[in-house]
CSV table of C-alpha atoms in Angstrom, one decimal:
chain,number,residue,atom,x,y,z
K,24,UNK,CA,-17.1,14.3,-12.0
K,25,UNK,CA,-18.4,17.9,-12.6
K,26,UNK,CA,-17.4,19.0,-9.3
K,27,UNK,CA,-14.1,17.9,-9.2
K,28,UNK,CA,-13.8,19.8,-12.1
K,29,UNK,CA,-15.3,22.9,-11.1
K,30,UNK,CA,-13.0,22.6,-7.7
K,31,UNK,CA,-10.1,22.4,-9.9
K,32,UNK,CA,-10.8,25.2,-12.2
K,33,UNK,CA,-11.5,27.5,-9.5
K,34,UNK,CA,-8.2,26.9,-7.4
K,35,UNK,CA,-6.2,27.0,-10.6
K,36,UNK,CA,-6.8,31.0,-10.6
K,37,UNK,CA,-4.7,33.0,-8.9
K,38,UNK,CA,-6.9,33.8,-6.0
K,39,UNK,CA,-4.6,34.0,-2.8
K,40,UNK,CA,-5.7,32.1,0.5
K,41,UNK,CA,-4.7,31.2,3.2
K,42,UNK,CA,-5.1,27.4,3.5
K,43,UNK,CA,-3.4,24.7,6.2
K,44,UNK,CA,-0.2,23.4,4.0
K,45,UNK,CA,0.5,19.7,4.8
K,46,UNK,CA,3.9,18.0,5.0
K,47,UNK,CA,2.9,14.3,5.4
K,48,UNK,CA,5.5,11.7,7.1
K,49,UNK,CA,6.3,10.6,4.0
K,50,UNK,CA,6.9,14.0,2.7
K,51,UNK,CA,3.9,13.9,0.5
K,52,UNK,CA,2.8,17.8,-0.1
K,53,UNK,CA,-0.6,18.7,-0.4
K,54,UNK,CA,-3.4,21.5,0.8
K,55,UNK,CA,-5.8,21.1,3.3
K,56,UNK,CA,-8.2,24.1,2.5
K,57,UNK,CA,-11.3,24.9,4.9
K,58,UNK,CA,-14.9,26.0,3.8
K,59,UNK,CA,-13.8,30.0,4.7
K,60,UNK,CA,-10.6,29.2,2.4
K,61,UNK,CA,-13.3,28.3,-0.2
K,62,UNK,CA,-15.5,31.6,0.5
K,63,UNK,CA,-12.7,34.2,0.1
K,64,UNK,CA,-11.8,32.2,-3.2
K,65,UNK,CA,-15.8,32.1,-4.7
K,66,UNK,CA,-16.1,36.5,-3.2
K,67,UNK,CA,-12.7,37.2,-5.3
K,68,UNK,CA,-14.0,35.8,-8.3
K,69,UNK,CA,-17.7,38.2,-8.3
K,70,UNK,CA,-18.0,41.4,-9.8
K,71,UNK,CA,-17.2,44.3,-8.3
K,72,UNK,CA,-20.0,47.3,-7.4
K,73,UNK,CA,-22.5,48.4,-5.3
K,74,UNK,CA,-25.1,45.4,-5.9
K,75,UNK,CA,-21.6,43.2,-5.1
K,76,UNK,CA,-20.9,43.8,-1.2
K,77,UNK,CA,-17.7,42.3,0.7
K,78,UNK,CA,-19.4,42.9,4.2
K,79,UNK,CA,-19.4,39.7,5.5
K,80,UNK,CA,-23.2,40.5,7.2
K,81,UNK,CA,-24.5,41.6,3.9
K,82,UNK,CA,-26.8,38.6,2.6
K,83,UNK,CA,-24.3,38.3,-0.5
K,84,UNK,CA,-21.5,37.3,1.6
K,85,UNK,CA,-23.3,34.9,4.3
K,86,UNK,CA,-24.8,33.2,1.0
K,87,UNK,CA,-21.6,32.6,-0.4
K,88,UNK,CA,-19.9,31.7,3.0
K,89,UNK,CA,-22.9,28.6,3.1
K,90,UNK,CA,-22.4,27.4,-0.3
K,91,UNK,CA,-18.2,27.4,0.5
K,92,UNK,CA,-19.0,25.1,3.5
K,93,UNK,CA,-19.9,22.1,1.0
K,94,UNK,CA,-16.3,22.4,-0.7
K,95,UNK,CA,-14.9,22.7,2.7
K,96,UNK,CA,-16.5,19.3,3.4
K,97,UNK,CA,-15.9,17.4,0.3
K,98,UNK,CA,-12.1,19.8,0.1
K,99,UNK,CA,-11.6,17.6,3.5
K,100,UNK,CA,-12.4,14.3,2.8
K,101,UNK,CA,-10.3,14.4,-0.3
K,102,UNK,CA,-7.7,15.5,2.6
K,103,UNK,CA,-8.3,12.9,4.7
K,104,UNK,CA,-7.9,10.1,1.9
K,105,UNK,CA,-5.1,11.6,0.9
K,106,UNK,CA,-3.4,12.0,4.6
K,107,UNK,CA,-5.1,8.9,6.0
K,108,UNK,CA,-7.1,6.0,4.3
K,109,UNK,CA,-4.1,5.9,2.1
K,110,UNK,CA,-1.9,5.1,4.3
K,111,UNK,CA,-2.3,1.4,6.0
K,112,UNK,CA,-0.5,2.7,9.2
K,113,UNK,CA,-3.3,5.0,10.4
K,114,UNK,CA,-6.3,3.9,8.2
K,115,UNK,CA,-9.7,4.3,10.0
K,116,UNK,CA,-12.7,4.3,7.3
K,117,UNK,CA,-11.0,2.2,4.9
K,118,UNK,CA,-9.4,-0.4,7.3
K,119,UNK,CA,-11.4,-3.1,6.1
K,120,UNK,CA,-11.4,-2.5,2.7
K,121,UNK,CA,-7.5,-2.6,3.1
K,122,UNK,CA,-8.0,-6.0,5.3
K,123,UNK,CA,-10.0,-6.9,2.1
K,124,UNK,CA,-7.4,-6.3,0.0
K,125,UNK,CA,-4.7,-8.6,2.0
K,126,UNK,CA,-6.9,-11.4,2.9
K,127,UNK,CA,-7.4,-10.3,6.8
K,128,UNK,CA,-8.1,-10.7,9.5
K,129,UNK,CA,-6.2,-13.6,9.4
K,130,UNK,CA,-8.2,-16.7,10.0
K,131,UNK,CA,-5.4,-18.6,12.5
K,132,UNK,CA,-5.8,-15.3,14.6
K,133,UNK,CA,-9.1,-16.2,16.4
K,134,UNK,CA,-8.7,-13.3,19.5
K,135,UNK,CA,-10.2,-9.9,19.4
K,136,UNK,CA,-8.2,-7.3,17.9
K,137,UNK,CA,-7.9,-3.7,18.6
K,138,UNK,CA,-8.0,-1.3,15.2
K,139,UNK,CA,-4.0,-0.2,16.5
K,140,UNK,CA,-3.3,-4.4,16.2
K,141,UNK,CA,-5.3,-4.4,12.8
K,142,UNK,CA,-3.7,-2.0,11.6
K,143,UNK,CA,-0.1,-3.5,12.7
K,144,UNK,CA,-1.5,-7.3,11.4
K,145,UNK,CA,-2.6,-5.1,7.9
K,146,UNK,CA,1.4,-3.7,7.3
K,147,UNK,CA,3.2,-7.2,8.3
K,148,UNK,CA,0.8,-8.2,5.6
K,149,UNK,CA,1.7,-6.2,3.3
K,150,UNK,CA,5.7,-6.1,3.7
K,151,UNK,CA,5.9,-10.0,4.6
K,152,UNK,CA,9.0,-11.8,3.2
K,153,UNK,CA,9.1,-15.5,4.5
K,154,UNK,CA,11.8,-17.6,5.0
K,155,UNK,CA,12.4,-21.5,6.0
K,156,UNK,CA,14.9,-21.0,8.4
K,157,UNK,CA,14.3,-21.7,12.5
K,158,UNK,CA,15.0,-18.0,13.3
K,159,UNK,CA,12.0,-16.5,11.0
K,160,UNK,CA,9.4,-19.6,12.7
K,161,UNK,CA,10.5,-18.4,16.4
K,162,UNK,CA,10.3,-14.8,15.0
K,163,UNK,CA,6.5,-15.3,14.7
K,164,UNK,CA,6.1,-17.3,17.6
K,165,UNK,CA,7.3,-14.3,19.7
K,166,UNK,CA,5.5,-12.0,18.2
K,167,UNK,CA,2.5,-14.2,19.0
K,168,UNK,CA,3.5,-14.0,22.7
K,169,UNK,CA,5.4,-17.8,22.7
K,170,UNK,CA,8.7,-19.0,24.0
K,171,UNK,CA,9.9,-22.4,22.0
K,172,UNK,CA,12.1,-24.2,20.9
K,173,UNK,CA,12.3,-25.7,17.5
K,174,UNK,CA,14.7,-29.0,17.0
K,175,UNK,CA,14.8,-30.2,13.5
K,176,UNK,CA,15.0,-34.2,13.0
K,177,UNK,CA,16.9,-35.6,9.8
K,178,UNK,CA,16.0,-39.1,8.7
K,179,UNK,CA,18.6,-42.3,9.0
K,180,UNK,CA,21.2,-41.7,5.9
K,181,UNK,CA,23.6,-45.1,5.5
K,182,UNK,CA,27.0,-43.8,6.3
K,183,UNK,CA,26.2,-40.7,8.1
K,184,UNK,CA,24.1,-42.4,11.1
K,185,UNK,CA,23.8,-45.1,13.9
K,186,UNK,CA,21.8,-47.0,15.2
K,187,UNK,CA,19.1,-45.5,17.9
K,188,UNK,CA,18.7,-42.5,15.8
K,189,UNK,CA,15.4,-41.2,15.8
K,190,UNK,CA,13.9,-41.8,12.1
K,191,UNK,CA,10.7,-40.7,10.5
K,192,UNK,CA,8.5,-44.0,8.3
K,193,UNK,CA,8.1,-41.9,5.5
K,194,UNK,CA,11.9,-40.4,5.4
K,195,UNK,CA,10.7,-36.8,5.6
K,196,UNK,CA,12.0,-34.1,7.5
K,197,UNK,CA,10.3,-33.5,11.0
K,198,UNK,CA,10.2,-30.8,13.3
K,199,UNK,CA,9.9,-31.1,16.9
K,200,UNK,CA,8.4,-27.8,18.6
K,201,UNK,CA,7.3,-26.6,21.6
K,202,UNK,CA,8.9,-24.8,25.3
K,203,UNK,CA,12.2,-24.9,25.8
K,204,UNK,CA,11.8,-27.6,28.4
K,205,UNK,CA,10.1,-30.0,26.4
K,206,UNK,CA,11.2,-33.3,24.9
K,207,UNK,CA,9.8,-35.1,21.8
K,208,UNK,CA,6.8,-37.1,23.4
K,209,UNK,CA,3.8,-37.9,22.2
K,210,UNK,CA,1.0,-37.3,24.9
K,211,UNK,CA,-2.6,-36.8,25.7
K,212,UNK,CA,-2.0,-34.1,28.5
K,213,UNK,CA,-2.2,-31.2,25.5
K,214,UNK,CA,-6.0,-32.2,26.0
K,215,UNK,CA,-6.3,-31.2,29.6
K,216,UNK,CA,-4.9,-27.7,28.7
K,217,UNK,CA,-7.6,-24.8,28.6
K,218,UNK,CA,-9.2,-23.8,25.4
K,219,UNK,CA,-6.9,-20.5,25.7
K,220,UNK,CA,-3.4,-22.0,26.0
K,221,UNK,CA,-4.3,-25.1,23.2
K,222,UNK,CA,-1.6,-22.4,20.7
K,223,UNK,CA,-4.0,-23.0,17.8
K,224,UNK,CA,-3.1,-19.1,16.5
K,225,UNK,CA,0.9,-20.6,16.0
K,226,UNK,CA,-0.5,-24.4,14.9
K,227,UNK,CA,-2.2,-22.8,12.3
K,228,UNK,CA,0.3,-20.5,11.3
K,229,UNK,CA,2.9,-22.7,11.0
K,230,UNK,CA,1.2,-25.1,8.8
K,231,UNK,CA,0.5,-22.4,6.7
K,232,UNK,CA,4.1,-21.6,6.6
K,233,UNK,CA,6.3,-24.4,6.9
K,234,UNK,CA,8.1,-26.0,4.1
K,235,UNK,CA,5.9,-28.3,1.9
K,236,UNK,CA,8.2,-31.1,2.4
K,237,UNK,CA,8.5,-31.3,6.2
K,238,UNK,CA,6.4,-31.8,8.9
K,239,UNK,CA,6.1,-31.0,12.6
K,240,UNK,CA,4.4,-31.9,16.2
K,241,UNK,CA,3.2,-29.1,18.2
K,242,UNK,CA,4.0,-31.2,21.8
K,243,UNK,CA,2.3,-28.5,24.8
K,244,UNK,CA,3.0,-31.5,27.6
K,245,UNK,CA,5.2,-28.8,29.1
K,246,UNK,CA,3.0,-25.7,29.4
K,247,UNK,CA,1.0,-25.9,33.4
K,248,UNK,CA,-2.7,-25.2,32.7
């Protein structure tokens, strides 16, 4: 774009000011320079002589000093992409083009999220690394606010098991889940709990998640209403 060229060309003379130097967290290095930053630089570069003043209340110099305003401005915004909308952590404009990006807000996530738990949601996006052990499944349920328990079921193997053993029609692996003081049952009382403790966030979730050959019963008989 022309004006981007015209900004660079100008600030590549050597025309001293006195711009904000930023040190970014992640030691990224880059100026911040205001509209007045921008005046001094456009007066340097005019001819010198009478019809030129340098009074800033001659009508030269308040002229100049309201055209530098508009590089200010757009000298800003390139900051604040820069410093912020390119950084997930404190995105504020961008945030849901970022959320875009990564598929968010996260469908199984049904509550009302503030921009500080977007933005939190947006970076566990981004640095996820799943696993398909119990520890990484109770990992997201506490994050989520839950306290289970997760017992893993094997089916009856000749040799290896007894009679009584708790085994699955199809032979697949099965999960039982819920609070720690809960036993594998079947029941109807998850129906009586109230729309807000029914745990459809982690249901959801950890169908999403859970290993393509297994399965699992989410059993809330447990949890008081």
């Amino acid at each position: 774009m022309p004006w981007i060229t015209a900004a660079g060309e100008l600030f590549s003379s050597s025309v001293q000011l006195t711009a904000d130097f930023v040190d970014s967290d992640d030691g990224t290095k880059f100026w911040r320079r205001s509209g007045d930053d921008y005046a001094e630089a456009l007066a340097n570069l005019l001819p010198v002589g009478v019809a030129w003043p340098r009074d800033p209340e001659s009508v030269l110099m308040q002229l100049v000093a309201g055209l530098a305003q508009t590089w200010g401005l757009v000298d800003g915004r390139a900051a604040d992409l820069l410093q912020i909308e390119s950084d997930p952590r404190y995105a504020d404009e961008m945030l849901p083009d970022w959320e875009r990006a990564f598929g968010l807000p996260d469908p199984c996530v049904v509550e009302p999220q503030t921009e500080d738990d977007r933005r939190q949601a947006l970076v566990v996006k981004m640095t996820f690394v799943g696993r398909q052990d119990r520890g990484f499944f109770t990992g997201i349920a506490a994050a989520l606010g839950y306290r289970l328990r997760i017992t893993e079921h094997a089916p009856f193997m000749a040799g290896l098991s007894q009679c009584g053993d708790t085994r699955d029609a199809d032979g697949d692996w099965r999960w039982e889940i819920g609070p720690p003081e809960i036993r594998f049952v079947w029941t109807v009382r998850v129906l009586e709990v109230p729309e807000g403790a029914l745990a459809t966030d982690i249901d959801c979730i950890y169908r999403r998640y859970k290993p393509a050959h297994t399965d699992f019963v989410l059993d809330l008989g447990a949890v008081t209403p």
